[in-house]
XYZ file of C-alpha atoms in Angstrom:
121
model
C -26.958 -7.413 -14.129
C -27.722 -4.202 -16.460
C -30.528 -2.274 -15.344
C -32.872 -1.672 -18.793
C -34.279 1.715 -18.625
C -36.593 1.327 -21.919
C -39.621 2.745 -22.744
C -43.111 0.659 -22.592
C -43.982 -0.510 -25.290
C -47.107 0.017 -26.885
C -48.416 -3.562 -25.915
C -46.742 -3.823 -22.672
C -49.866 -1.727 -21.364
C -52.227 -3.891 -22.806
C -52.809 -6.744 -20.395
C -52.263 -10.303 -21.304
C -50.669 -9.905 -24.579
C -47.650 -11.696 -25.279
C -44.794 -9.576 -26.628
C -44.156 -9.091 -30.562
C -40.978 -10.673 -32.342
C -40.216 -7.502 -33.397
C -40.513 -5.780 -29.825
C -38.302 -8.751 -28.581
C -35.553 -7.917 -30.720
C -36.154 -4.261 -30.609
C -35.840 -4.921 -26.525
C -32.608 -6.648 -27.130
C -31.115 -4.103 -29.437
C -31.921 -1.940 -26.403
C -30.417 -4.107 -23.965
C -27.346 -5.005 -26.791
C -26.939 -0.885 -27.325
C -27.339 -0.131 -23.168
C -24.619 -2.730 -22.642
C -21.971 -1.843 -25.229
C -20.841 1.574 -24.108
C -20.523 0.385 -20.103
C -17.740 -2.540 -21.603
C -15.079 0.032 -22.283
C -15.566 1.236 -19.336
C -15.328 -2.209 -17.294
C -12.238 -2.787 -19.791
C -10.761 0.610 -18.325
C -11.824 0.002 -15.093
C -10.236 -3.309 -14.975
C -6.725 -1.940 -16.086
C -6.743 0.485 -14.308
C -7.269 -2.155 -11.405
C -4.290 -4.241 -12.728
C -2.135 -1.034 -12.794
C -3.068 -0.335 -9.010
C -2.878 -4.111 -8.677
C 0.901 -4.379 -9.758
C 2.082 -0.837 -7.947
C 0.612 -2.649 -4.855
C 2.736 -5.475 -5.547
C 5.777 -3.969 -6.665
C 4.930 -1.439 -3.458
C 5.251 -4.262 -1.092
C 8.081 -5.873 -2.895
C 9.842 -3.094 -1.684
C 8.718 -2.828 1.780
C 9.746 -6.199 2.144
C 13.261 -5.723 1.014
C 13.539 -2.657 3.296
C 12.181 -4.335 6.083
C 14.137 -7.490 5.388
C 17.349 -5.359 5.722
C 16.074 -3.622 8.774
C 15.652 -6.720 10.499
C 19.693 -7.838 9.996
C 20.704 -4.135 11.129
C 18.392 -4.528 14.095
C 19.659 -8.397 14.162
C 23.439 -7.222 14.012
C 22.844 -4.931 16.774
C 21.892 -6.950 19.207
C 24.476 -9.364 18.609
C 26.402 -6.644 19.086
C 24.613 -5.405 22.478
C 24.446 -9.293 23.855
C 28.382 -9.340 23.418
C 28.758 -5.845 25.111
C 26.748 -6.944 27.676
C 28.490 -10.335 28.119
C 32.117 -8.248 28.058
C 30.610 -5.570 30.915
C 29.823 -8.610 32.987
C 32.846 -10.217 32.787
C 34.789 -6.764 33.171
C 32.774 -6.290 36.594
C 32.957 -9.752 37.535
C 36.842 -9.471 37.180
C 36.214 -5.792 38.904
C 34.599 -7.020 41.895
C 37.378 -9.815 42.171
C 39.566 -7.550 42.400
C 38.178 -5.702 44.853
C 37.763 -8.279 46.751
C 41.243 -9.223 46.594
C 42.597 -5.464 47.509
C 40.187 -5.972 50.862
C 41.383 -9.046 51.789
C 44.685 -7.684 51.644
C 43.628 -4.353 53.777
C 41.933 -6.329 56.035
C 44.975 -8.742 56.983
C 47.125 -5.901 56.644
C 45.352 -4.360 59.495
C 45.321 -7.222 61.255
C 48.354 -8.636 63.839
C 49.224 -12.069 62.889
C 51.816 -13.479 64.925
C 54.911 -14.262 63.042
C 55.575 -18.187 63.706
C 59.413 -19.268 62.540
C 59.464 -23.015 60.869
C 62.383 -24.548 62.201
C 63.660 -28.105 61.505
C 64.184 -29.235 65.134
């Protein structure tokens, strides 16, 4: 709440006397007067706040987008990178075939086999 920072009044020494109408209101007024200059302030404070509020927002929107369309590119690249991949296993897959192949070949090349003839007998 406001803090009132109002002079005594002259019967708010005296002890056990109830407060004047008159006081009342003038204490009021006080109150009324203290309070009125602090609500264009609130009310300037409080845009302000909105204003700060919506560049947040509007702040993030952005973000968002940009890290929306980051995450395709980065999504797209790995696609990408997966189907590298897959093609640079099947390339040495189909490498190492073939080398087997060429030393199967060198190895029965090397090797004597005795030449049988099929004949129909």
């Amino acid at each position: 709440m406001w803090a009132i920072d109002a002079p005594a009044l002259p019967h708010e020494n005296a002890p056990n006397q109830p407060p004047s109408k008159q006081s009342a209101i003038t204490q009021m007024g006080r109150i009324v007067a203290d309070s009125t200059p602090a609500e264009p302030k609130l009310s300037e404070k409080l845009t302000e706040a909105e204003r700060k509020l919506e560049e947040v927002r509007t702040e993030s929107d952005k973000t968002q987008g940009r890290h929306e369309k980051e995450c395709r590119e980065l999504s797209s690249q790995t696609k990408t990178l997966k189907g590298e991949k897959a093609a640079t296993r099947r390339s040495a897959s189909a490498w190492r075939t073939e080398d087997l192949a060429s030393q199967i070949r060198n190895a029965s090349e090397s090797v004597a086999l005795p030449h049988y003839s099929l004949s129909r007998s």
